[in-house]
């Protein structure tokens, strides 16, 4: 069964979160061993953090948009 856009976005976000955690650990290891991180690694991590932030925003926007489409009684029950 094909994934919905919401499921695909959730999977992308989960994978990106794992990758971001790995990059942060890798950079911390470099700092611990070598005393610093390579400039290109720092730049890559910063760009990847921006990408993950964009995915988080998309997921939040989608959740808010979907809630707005629900009947008023459901929205009231959820507190929106």
PDB file of C-alpha atoms in Angstrom:
ATOM      1  CA  UNK A   1       0.000   0.000   0.000  1.00  0.00           C
ATOM      2  CA  UNK A   2       1.463   3.388  -0.968  1.00  0.00           C
ATOM      3  CA  UNK A   3       2.329   5.801   1.803  1.00  0.00           C
ATOM      4  CA  UNK A   4       0.387   9.007   2.262  1.00  0.00           C
ATOM      5  CA  UNK A   5       2.210  12.329   2.124  1.00  0.00           C
ATOM      6  CA  UNK A   6       1.881  12.591   5.898  1.00  0.00           C
ATOM      7  CA  UNK A   7       3.483   9.157   6.397  1.00  0.00           C
ATOM      8  CA  UNK A   8       6.239   9.944   3.913  1.00  0.00           C
ATOM      9  CA  UNK A   9       6.985  13.251   5.634  1.00  0.00           C
ATOM     10  CA  UNK A  10       7.027  11.544   9.045  1.00  0.00           C
ATOM     11  CA  UNK A  11       9.463   8.909   7.742  1.00  0.00           C
ATOM     12  CA  UNK A  12      11.704  11.558   6.167  1.00  0.00           C
ATOM     13  CA  UNK A  13      11.713  13.541   9.398  1.00  0.00           C
ATOM     14  CA  UNK A  14      12.544  10.482  11.510  1.00  0.00           C
ATOM     15  CA  UNK A  15      15.432   9.565   9.210  1.00  0.00           C
ATOM     16  CA  UNK A  16      16.703  13.137   9.140  1.00  0.00           C
ATOM     17  CA  UNK A  17      16.556  13.335  12.958  1.00  0.00           C
ATOM     18  CA  UNK A  18      18.663  10.147  13.204  1.00  0.00           C
ATOM     19  CA  UNK A  19      21.150  11.455  10.647  1.00  0.00           C
ATOM     20  CA  UNK A  20      21.398  14.776  12.468  1.00  0.00           C
ATOM     21  CA  UNK A  21      22.082  13.021  15.773  1.00  0.00           C
ATOM     22  CA  UNK A  22      24.803  10.981  14.080  1.00  0.00           C
ATOM     23  CA  UNK A  23      26.425  14.071  12.556  1.00  0.00           C
ATOM     24  CA  UNK A  24      26.433  15.810  15.934  1.00  0.00           C
ATOM     25  CA  UNK A  25      28.031  12.770  17.586  1.00  0.00           C
ATOM     26  CA  UNK A  26      30.616  12.566  14.818  1.00  0.00           C
ATOM     27  CA  UNK A  27      31.483  16.230  15.193  1.00  0.00           C
ATOM     28  CA  UNK A  28      31.728  15.906  18.985  1.00  0.00           C
ATOM     29  CA  UNK A  29      34.081  12.958  18.496  1.00  0.00           C
ATOM     30  CA  UNK A  30      36.267  15.010  16.125  1.00  0.00           C
ATOM     31  CA  UNK A  31      36.444  17.828  18.659  1.00  0.00           C
ATOM     32  CA  UNK A  32      37.312  15.369  21.432  1.00  0.00           C
ATOM     33  CA  UNK A  33      40.029  13.598  19.431  1.00  0.00           C
ATOM     34  CA  UNK A  34      41.445  16.391  17.276  1.00  0.00           C
ATOM     35  CA  UNK A  35      40.526  19.432  19.302  1.00  0.00           C
ATOM     36  CA  UNK A  36      38.368  20.927  16.564  1.00  0.00           C
ATOM     37  CA  UNK A  37      35.954  20.108  13.776  1.00  0.00           C
ATOM     38  CA  UNK A  38      36.766  20.611  10.125  1.00  0.00           C
ATOM     39  CA  UNK A  39      35.187  23.771   8.661  1.00  0.00           C
ATOM     40  CA  UNK A  40      33.397  21.824   5.924  1.00  0.00           C
ATOM     41  CA  UNK A  41      31.932  19.480   8.570  1.00  0.00           C
ATOM     42  CA  UNK A  42      30.687  22.443  10.600  1.00  0.00           C
ATOM     43  CA  UNK A  43      29.096  23.941   7.484  1.00  0.00           C
ATOM     44  CA  UNK A  44      27.523  20.609   6.531  1.00  0.00           C
ATOM     45  CA  UNK A  45      26.050  20.200  10.026  1.00  0.00           C
ATOM     46  CA  UNK A  46      24.644  23.734   9.974  1.00  0.00           C
ATOM     47  CA  UNK A  47      23.030  23.155   6.576  1.00  0.00           C
ATOM     48  CA  UNK A  48      21.606  19.831   7.697  1.00  0.00           C
ATOM     49  CA  UNK A  49      20.180  21.449  10.853  1.00  0.00           C
ATOM     50  CA  UNK A  50      18.403  23.974   8.598  1.00  0.00           C
ATOM     51  CA  UNK A  51      17.032  21.119   6.476  1.00  0.00           C
ATOM     52  CA  UNK A  52      15.710  19.274   9.538  1.00  0.00           C
ATOM     53  CA  UNK A  53      14.147  22.500  10.854  1.00  0.00           C
ATOM     54  CA  UNK A  54      12.375  22.909   7.502  1.00  0.00           C
ATOM     55  CA  UNK A  55      11.048  19.325   7.704  1.00  0.00           C
ATOM     56  CA  UNK A  56       9.835  19.938  11.269  1.00  0.00           C
ATOM     57  CA  UNK A  57       8.026  23.081  10.132  1.00  0.00           C
ATOM     58  CA  UNK A  58       6.410  21.217   7.229  1.00  0.00           C
ATOM     59  CA  UNK A  59       5.238  18.454   9.560  1.00  0.00           C
ATOM     60  CA  UNK A  60       3.811  20.980  12.033  1.00  0.00           C
ATOM     61  CA  UNK A  61       2.111  22.961   9.270  1.00  0.00           C
ATOM     62  CA  UNK A  62       0.584  19.780   7.860  1.00  0.00           C
ATOM     63  CA  UNK A  63      -0.713  18.765  11.301  1.00  0.00           C
ATOM     64  CA  UNK A  64      -2.295  22.194  11.828  1.00  0.00           C
ATOM     65  CA  UNK A  65      -3.789  22.135   8.330  1.00  0.00           C
ATOM     66  CA  UNK A  66      -5.269  18.694   8.835  1.00  0.00           C
ATOM     67  CA  UNK A  67      -6.749  19.716  12.176  1.00  0.00           C
ATOM     68  CA  UNK A  68      -8.384  22.747  10.526  1.00  0.00           C
ATOM     69  CA  UNK A  69     -10.167  20.378   8.126  1.00  0.00           C
ATOM     70  CA  UNK A  70     -11.710  18.335  10.956  1.00  0.00           C
ATOM     71  CA  UNK A  71     -15.242  19.028  12.197  1.00  0.00           C
ATOM     72  CA  UNK A  72     -15.588  21.691  14.931  1.00  0.00           C
ATOM     73  CA  UNK A  73     -16.433  19.103  17.616  1.00  0.00           C
ATOM     74  CA  UNK A  74     -13.162  17.243  16.946  1.00  0.00           C
ATOM     75  CA  UNK A  75     -11.154  20.474  16.974  1.00  0.00           C
ATOM     76  CA  UNK A  76     -12.790  21.484  20.279  1.00  0.00           C
ATOM     77  CA  UNK A  77     -11.942  18.110  21.809  1.00  0.00           C
ATOM     78  CA  UNK A  78      -8.299  18.554  20.782  1.00  0.00           C
ATOM     79  CA  UNK A  79      -8.214  22.111  22.147  1.00  0.00           C
ATOM     80  CA  UNK A  80      -7.612  23.964  18.883  1.00  0.00           C
TER      81      UNK A  80
END
